[in-house]
Short mmCIF file of C-alpha atoms and ligand atoms in Angstrom, two decimals:
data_model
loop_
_atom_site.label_atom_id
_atom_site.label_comp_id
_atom_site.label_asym_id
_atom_site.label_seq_id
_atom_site.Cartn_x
_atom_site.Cartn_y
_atom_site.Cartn_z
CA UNK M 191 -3.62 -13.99 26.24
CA UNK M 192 -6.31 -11.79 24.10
CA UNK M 193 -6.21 -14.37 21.11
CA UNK M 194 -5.90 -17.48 23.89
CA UNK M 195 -8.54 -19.25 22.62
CA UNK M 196 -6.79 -20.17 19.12
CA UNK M 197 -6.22 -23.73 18.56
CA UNK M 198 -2.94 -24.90 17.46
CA UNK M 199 -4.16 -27.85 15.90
CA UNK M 200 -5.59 -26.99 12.23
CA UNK M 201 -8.80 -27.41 10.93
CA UNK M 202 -10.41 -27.26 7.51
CA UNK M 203 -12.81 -24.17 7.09
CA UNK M 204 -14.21 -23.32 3.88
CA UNK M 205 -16.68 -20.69 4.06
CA UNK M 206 -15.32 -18.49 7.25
CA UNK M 207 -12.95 -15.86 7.93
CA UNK M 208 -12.04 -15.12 10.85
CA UNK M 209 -10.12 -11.75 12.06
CA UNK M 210 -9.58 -10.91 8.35
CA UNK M 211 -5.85 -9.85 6.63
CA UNK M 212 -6.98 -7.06 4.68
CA UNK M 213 -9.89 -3.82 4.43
CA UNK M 214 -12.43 -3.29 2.38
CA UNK M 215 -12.13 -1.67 -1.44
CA UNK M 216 -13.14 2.00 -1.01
CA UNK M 217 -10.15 2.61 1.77
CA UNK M 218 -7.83 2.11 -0.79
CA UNK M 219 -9.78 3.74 -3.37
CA UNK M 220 -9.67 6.86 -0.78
CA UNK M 221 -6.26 6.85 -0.31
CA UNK M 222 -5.05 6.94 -4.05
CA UNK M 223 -7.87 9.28 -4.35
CA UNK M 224 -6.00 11.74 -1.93
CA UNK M 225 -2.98 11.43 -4.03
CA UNK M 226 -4.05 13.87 -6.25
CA UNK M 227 -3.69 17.59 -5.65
CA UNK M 228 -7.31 19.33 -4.37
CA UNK M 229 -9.10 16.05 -5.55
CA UNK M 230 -12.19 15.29 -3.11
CA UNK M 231 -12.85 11.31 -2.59
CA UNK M 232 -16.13 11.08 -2.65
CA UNK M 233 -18.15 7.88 -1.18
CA UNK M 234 -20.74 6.38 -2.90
CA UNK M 235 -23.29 4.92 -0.13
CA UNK M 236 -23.51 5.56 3.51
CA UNK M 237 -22.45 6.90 5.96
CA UNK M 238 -20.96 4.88 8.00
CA UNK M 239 -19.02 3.16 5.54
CA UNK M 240 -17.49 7.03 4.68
CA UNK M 241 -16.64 7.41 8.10
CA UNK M 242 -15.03 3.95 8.38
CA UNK M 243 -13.06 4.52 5.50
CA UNK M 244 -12.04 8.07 6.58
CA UNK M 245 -10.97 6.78 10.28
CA UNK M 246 -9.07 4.44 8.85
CA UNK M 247 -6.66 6.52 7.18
CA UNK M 248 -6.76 9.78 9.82
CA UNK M 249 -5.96 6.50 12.37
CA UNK M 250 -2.90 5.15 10.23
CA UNK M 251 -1.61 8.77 9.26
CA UNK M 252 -2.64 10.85 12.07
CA UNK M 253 -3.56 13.55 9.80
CA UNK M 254 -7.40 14.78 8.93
CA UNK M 255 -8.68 13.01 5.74
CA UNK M 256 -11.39 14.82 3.90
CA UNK M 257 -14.01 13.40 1.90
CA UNK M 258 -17.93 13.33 1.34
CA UNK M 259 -21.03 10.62 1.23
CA UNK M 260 -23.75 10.23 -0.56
CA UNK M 261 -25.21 9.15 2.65
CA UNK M 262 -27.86 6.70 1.81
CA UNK M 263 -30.92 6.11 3.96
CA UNK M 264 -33.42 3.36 3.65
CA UNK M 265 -34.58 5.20 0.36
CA UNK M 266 -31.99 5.73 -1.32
CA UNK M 267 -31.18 1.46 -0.49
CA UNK M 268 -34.20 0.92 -2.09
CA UNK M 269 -34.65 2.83 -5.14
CA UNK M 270 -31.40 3.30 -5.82
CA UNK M 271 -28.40 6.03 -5.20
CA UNK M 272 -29.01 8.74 -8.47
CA UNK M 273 -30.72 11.75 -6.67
CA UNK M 274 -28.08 11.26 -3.98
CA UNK M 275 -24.70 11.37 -5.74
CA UNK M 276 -26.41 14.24 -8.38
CA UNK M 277 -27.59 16.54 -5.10
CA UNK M 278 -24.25 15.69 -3.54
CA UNK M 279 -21.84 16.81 -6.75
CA UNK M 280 -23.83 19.88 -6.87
CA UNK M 281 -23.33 20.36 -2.76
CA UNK M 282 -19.58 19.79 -3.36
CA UNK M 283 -19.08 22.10 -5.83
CA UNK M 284 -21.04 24.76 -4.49
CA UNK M 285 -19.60 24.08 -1.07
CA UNK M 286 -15.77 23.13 -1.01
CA UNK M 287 -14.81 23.93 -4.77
CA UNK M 288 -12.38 21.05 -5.69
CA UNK M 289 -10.48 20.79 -9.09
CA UNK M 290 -11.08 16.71 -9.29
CA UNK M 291 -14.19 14.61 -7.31
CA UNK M 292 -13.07 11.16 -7.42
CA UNK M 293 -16.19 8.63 -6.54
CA UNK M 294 -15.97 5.04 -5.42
CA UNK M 295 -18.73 2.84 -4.98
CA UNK M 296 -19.25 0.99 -1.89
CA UNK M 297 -21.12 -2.31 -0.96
CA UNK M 298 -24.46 -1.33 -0.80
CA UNK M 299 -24.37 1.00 -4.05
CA UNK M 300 -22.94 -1.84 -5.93
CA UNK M 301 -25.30 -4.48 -4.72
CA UNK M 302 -28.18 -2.10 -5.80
CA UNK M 303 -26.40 -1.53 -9.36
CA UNK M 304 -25.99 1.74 -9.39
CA UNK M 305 -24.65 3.14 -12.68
CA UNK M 306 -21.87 6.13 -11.73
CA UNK M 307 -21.18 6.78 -15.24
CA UNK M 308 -24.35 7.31 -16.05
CA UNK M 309 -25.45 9.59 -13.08
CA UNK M 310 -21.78 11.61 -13.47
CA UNK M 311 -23.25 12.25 -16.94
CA UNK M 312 -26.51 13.19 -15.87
CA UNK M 313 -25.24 15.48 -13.64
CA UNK M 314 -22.79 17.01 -16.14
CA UNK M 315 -25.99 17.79 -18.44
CA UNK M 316 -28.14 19.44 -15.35
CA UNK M 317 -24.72 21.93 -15.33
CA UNK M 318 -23.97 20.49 -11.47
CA UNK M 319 -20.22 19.87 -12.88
CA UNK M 320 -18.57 23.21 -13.39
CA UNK M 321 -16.85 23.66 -17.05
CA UNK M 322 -13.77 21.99 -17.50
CA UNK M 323 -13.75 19.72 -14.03
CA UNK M 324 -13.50 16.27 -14.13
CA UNK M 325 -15.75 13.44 -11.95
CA UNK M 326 -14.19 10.27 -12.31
CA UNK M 327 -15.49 7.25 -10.86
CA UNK M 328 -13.61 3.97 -9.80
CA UNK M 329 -16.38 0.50 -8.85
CA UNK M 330 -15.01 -0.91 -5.71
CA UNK M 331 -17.63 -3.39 -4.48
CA UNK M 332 -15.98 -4.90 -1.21
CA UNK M 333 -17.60 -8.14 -0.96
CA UNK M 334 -14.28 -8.96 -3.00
CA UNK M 335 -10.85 -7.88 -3.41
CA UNK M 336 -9.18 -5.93 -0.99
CA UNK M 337 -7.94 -2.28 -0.32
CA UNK M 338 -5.17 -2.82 -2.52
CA UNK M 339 -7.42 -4.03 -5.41
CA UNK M 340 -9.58 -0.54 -4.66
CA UNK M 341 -6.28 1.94 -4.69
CA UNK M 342 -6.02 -0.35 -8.06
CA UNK M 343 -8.94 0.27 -9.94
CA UNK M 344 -8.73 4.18 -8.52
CA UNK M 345 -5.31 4.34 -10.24
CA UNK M 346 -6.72 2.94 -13.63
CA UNK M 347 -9.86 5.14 -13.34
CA UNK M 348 -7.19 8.26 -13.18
CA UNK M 349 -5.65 7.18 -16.42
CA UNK M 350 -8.78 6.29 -17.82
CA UNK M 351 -10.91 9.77 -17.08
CA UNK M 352 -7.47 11.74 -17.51
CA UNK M 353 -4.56 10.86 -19.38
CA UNK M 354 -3.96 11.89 -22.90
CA UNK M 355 -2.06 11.24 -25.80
CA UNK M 356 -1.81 14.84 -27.37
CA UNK M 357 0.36 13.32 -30.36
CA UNK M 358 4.30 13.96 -28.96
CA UNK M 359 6.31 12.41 -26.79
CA UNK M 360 8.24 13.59 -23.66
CA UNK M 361 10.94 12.29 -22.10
CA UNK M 362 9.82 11.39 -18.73
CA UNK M 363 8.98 7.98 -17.10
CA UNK M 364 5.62 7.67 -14.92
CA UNK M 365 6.09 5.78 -12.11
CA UNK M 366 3.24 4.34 -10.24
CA UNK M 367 4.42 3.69 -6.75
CA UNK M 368 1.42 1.35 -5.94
CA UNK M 369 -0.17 1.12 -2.08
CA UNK M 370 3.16 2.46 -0.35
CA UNK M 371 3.23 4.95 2.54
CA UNK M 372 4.08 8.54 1.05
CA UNK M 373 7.29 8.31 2.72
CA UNK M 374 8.00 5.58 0.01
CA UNK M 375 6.09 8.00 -2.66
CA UNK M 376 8.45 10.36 -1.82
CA UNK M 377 11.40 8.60 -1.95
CA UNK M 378 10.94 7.07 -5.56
CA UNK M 379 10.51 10.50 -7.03
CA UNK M 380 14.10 11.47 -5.16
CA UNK M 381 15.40 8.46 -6.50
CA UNK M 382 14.29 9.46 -10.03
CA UNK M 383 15.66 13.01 -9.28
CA UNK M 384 19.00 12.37 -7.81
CA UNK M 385 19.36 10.31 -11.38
CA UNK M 386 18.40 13.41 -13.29
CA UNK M 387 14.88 12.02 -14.40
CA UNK M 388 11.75 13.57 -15.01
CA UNK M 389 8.41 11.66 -13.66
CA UNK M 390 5.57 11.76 -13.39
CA UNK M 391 4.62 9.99 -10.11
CA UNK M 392 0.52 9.22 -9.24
CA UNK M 393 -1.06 9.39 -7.08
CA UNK M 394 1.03 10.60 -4.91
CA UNK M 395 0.53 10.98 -1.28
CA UNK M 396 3.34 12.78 -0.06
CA UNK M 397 2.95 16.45 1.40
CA UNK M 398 -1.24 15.31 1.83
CA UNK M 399 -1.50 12.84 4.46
CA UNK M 400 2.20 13.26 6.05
CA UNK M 401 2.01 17.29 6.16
CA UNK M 402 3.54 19.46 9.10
CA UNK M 403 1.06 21.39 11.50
CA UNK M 404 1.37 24.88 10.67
CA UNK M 405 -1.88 26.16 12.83
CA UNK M 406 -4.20 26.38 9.43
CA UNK M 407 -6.80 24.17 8.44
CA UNK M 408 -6.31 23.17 4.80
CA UNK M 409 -8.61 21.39 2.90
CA UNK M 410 -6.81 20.54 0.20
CA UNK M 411 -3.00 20.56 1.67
CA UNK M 412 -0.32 21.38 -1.01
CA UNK M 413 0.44 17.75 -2.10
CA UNK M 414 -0.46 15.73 -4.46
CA UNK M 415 -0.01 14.38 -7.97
CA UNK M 416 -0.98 17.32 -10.00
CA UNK M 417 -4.04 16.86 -12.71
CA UNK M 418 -1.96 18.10 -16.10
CA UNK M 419 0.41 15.73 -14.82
CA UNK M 420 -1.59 12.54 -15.20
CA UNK M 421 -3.03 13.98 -18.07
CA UNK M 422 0.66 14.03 -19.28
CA UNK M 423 1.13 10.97 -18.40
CA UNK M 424 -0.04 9.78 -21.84
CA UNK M 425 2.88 11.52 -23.57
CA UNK M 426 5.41 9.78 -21.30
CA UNK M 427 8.10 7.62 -23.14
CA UNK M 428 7.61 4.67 -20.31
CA UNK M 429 5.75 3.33 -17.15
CA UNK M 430 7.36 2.06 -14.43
CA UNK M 431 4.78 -0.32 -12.26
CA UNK M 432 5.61 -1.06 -8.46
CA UNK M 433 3.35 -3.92 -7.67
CA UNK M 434 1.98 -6.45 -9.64
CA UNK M 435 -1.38 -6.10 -7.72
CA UNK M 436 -1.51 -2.32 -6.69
CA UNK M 437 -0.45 -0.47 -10.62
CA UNK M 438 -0.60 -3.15 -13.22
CA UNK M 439 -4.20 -2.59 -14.21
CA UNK M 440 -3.32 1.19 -14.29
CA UNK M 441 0.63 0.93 -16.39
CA UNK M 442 -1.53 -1.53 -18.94
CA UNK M 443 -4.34 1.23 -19.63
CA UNK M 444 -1.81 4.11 -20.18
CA UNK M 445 -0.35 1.88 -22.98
CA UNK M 446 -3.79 0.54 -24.50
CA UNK M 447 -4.91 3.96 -24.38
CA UNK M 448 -1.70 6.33 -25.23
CA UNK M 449 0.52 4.03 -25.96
CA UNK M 450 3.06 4.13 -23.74
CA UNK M 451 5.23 0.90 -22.96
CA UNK M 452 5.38 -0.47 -19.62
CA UNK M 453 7.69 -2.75 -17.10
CA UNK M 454 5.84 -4.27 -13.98
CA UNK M 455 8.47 -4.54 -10.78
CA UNK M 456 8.17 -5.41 -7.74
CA UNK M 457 8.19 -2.82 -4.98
CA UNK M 458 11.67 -1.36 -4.11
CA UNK M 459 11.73 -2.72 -0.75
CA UNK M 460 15.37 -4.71 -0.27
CA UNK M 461 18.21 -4.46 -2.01
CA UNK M 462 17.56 -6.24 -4.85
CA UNK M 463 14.35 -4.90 -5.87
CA UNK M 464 15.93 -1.24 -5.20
CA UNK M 465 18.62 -2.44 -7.71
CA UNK M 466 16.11 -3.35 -10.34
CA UNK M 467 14.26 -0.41 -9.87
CA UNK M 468 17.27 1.99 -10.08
CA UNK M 469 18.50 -0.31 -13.28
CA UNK M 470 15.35 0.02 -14.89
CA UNK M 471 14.97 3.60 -14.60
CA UNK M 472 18.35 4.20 -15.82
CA UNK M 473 18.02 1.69 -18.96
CA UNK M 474 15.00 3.40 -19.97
CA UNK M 475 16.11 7.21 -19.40
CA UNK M 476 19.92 6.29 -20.49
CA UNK M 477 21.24 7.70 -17.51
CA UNK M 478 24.26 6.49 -15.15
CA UNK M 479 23.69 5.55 -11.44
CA UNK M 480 25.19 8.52 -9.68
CA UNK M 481 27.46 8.06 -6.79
CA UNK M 482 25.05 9.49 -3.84
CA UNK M 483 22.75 6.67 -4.72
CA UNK M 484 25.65 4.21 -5.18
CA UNK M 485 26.83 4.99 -1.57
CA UNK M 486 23.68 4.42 -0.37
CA UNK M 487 23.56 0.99 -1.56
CA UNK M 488 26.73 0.44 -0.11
CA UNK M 489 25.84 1.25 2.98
CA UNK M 490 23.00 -1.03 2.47
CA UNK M 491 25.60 -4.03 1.44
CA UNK M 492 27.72 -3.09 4.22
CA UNK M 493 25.52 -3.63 7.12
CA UNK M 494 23.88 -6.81 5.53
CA UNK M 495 27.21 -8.44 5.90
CA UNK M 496 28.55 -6.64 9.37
CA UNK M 497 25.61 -8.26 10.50
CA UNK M 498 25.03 -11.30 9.16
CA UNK M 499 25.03 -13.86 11.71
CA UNK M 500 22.27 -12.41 13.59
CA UNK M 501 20.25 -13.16 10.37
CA UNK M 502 20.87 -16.30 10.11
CA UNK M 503 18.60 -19.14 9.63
CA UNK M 504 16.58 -16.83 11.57
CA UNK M 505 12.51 -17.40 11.18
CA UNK M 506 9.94 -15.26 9.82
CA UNK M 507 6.26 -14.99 9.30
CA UNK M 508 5.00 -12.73 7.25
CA UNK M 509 0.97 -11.66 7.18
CA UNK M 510 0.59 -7.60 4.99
CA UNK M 511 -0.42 -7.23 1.37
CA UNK M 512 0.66 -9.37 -1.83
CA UNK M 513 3.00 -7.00 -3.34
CA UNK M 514 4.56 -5.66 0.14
CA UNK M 515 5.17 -9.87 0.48
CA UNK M 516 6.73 -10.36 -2.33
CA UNK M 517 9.32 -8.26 -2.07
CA UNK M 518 9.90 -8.29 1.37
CA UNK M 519 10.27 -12.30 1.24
CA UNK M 520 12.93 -11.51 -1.58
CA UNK M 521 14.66 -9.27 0.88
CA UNK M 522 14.67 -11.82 4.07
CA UNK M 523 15.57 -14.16 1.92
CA UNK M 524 18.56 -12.27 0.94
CA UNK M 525 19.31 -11.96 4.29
CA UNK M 526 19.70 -15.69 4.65
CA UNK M 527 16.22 -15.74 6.80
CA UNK M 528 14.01 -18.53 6.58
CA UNK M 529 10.27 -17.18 5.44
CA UNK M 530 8.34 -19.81 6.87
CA UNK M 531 4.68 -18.68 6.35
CA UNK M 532 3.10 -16.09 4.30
CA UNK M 533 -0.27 -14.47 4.21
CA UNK M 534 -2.44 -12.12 2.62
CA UNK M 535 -6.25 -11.39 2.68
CA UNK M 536 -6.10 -10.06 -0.29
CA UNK M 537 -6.58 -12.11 -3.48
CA UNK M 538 -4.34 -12.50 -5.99
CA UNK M 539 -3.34 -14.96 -8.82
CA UNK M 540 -1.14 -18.20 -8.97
CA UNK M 541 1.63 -15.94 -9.77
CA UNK M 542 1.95 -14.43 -6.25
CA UNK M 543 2.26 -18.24 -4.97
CA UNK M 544 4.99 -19.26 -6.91
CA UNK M 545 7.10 -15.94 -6.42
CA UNK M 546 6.63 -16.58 -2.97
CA UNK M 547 7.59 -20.51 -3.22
CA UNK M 548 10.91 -19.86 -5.92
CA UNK M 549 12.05 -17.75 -3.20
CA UNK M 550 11.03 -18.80 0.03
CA UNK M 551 11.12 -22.88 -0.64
CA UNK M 552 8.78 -25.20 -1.39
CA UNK M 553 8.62 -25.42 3.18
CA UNK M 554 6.93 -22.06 3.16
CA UNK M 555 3.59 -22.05 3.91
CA UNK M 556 1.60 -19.35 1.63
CA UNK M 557 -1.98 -18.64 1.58
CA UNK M 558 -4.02 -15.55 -0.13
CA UNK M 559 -7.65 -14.97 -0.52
CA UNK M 560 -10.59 -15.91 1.24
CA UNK M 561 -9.58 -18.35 4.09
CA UNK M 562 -6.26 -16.47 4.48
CA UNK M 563 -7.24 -14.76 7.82
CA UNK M 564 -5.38 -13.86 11.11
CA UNK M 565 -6.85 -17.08 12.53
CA UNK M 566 -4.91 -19.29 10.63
CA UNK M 567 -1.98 -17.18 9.88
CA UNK M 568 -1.66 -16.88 14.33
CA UNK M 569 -2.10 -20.93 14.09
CA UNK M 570 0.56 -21.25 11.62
CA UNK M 571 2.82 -19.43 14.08
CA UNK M 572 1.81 -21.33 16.76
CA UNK M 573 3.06 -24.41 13.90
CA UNK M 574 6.14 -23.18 12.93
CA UNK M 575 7.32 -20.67 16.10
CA UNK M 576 9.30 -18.21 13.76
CA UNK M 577 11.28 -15.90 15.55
CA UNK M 578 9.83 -12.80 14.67
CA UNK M 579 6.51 -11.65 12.28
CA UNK M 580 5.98 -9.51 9.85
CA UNK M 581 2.18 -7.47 10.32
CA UNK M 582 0.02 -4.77 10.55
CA UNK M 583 -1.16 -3.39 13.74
CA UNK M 584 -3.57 -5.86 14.35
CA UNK M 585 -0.96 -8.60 14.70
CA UNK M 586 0.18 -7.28 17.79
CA UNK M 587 -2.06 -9.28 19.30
CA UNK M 588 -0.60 -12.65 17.85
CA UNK M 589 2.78 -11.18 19.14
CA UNK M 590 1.44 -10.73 22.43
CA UNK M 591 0.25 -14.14 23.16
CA UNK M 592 3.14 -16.10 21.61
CA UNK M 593 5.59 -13.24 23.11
CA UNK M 594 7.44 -12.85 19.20
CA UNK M 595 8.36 -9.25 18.29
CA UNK M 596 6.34 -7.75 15.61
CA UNK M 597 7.92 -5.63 12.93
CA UNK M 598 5.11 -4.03 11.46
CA UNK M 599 4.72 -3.24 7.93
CA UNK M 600 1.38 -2.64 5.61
CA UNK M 601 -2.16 -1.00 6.52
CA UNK M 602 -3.18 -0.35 8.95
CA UNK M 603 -0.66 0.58 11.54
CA UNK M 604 -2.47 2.81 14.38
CA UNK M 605 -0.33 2.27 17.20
CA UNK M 606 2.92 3.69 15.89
CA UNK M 607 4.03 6.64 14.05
CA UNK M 608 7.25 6.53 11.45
CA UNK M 609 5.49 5.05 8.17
CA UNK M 610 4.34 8.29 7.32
CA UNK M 611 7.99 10.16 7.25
CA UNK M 612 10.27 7.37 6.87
CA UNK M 613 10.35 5.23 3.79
CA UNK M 614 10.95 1.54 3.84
CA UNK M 615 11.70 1.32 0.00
CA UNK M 616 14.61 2.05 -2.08
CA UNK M 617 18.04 1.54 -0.28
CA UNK M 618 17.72 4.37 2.77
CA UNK M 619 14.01 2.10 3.30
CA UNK M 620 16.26 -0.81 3.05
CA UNK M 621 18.69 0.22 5.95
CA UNK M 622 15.90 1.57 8.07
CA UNK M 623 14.25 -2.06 7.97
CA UNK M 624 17.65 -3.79 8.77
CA UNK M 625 17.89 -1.91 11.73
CA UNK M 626 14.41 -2.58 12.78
CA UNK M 627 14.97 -5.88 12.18
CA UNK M 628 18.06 -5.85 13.90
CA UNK M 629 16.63 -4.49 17.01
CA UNK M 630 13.94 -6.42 17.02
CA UNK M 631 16.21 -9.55 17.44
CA UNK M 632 18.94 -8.06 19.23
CA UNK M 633 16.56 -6.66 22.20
CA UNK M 634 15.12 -9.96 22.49
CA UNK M 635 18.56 -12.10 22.55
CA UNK M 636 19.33 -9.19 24.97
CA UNK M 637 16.28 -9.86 27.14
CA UNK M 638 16.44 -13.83 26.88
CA UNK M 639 19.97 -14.40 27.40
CA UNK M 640 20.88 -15.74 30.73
CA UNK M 641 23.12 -13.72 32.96
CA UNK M 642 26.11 -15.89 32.43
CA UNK M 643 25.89 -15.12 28.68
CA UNK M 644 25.30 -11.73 28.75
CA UNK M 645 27.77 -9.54 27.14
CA UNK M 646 28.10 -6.02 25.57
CA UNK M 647 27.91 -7.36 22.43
CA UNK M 648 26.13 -10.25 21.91
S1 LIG U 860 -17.08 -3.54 3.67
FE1 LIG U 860 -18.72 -2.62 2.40
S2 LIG U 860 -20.30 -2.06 3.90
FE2 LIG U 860 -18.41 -2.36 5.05
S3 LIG U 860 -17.44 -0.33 5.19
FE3 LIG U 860 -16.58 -1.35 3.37
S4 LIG U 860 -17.86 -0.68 1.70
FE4 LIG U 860 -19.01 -0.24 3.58
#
């Protein structure tokens, strides 16, 4: 009874949020920023913001995250963040030698206007920059958007400082996975691979926050979307964009700048958004599905109709990030589920609203943005009384008081392990989520069903 005190009859609020459904900009402008191999995020304000952002992501991946502050004092709020972020590049370099600082603004820096470009230059021309490394900068101010909108603009800030057209083209795709767990980094490049593609895949998580313990400390662990290959990435014959909200900004810059035509999907996660994704890729390259990934999908197929009837007309809320929703509501959907309420912190445009409603029914209740808290997405559960939800970690708490199993899904999840190795995209994500699904429903008709009714199989 930890949230006991929320009402189940609704009110109109207009200017509070209460238990938000997202985190702040510079998280997810961390995370991408670790996608790239020995790049250094570097936080632009204080310190406690730094070590929010940092404890976020060692809390969700269990694995060290490295980065550095410009660690602002009263000062620095005052007259501004220059001297900081200059002495710190030159402390960075001198210190822990990276091939790529990557800097995001934070609240305060942006409120004071702090121009990066401007002091990256200015520390270029006092020779604090070694010759031939980059500082790139990404503005993520998190008095708006979300995480997902900071692991955006980081993205678009890594084709803007790096890629280049050099004149010829190669035949490889880029894919930009968008705010996925490296597990589901991971598996898009193996899907690309087992259809004899080359990509180019950033940023790219895998083998940096979801490494093995070997004993060794490494700074900069051996994963990681590799700088020549982003710069590359401007010579690529196509982009491939998972997630309207996370790569979009980033797959419209690589063609504005190099050139280089681009399709916007949804994430893989499902069956049919796997299928698009695997079409697309193999339209583009001229390739043919091969069988490994065609019995893979099978499998998928198979156990969506073995199991049907337990999906049923079952009920779902849903509370995670805008393109995560999207897809997932396709998939439930799919499944002959009824999505009765979706939610996401995170704001996005009229087009996430009607995907949502052409799949899910004019009935479902959607809300994003401001307003779109876990307040009122645990009072639309208390409205509707799904059957199961659909959350981060912090929705455990909902789940507790209105006893509902919780699948989780999104960021942050701190009080489970799996994300990091396992994907949930493409069709081996796909089977993993029926089964957690599955269980989820099964234990509790298990648990619920009166002795009577109780049978081996239910
Ligand atoms: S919301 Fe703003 S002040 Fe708070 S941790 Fe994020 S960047 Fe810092």
């Amino acid at each position: 009874m930890l949230l006991r005190h929320t009402p189940e009859a609704m009110a109109d609020r207009t200017a509070l949020t209460l238990n938000p459904a997202k985190t702040c900009q510079p998280v997810g402008a961390m995370y991408a920023s670790l996608g790239v191999h020995r790049c250094l995020p570097h936080s632009h304000g204080s310190q406690g913001c730094c070590a929010y952002h940092r404890s976020a992501l060692t809390r969700h991946y269990k694995d060290p995250v490295m980065a550095t502050t410009s660690s602002f004092t009263e000062g620095a709020s005052v007259f501004g963040g220059q001297g900081n972020l200059v002495e710190a590049i030159h402390n960075i370099f001198t210190i822990y030698g990276p091939d790529l600082v990557a800097v995001h603004t934070t609240c305060l820096s942006e409120v004071i206007g702090d121009d990066i470009a401007q002091i990256i230059n200015k520390a270029q021309a006092e020779g604090k920059i070694p010759r031939g490394i980059r500082v790139i900068h990404a503005n993520t101010p998190s008095f708006k958007g979300s995480h997902v909108t900071g692991f955006s603009s980081m993205t678009e800030a890594m084709v803007r400082y790096l890629s280049e057209n050099s004149g010829r083209r190669i035949k490889q795709i880029n894919i930009l996975p968008g705010f996925v767990e490296p597990s589901d980094m991971a598996e898009a490049k193996r899907i690309a691979s087992e259809m004899g593609i080359k990509s180019i895949l950033f940023p790219d998580t895998s083998g940096v926050v979801n490494g093995p313990l070997d004993g060794r400390f490494h700074m900069y662990p051996g994963g990681g979307a590799r700088i020549e290959e982003i710069t590359a990435a401007g010579d690529s014959i196509f982009t491939v964009a998972l997630g309207r909200g996370a790569s979009m900004a980033a797959a419209k810059l690589v063609d504005t700048k190099c050139r280089v035509p681009f399709e916007v999907l949804d994430l893989p996660i499902g069956l049919r958004a796997t299928d698009t994704f695997v079409d697309t890729l193999r339209r583009i390259a001229g390739v043919s599905v091969p069988e490994s990934l065609m019995a893979e999908r099978g499998q998928v197929v198979d156990v969506m109709s073995d199991m049907h009837q337990y999906f049923y007309r079952k009920k779902a809320a849903l509370v995670g990030d805008p393109d995560q929703l999207v897809s997932l509501t396709q998939f439930l959907t799919d499944l002959d589920m009824e999505v009765r309420c979706v939610v996401t912190g995170t704001p996005t445009g009229p087009d996430f609203e009607s995907a949502i409603r052409k799949l899910a029914g004019d009935r479902a209740i959607v809300k994003h943005g401001p307003g779109a808290d876990l307040f009122f997405f645990h009072q639309r559960v208390k409205n509707e009384k799904p059957d199961l939800i659909f959350g981060n970690t912090y929705a455990k708490y909902i789940a507790r008081d209105e006893d509902l199993p919780l699948i989780r899904i999104g960021f942050p999840i701190y009080d489970r392990v799996g994300h990091q190795y396992f994907p949930l995209t493409g069709y081996r994500g796909a089977l993993r989520l029926l089964e957690k699904i599955l269980n989820a429903l099964l234990d509790r008709q298990d648990r619920d069903t009166p002795e009577e009714s109780f049978e081996l199989v239910m």
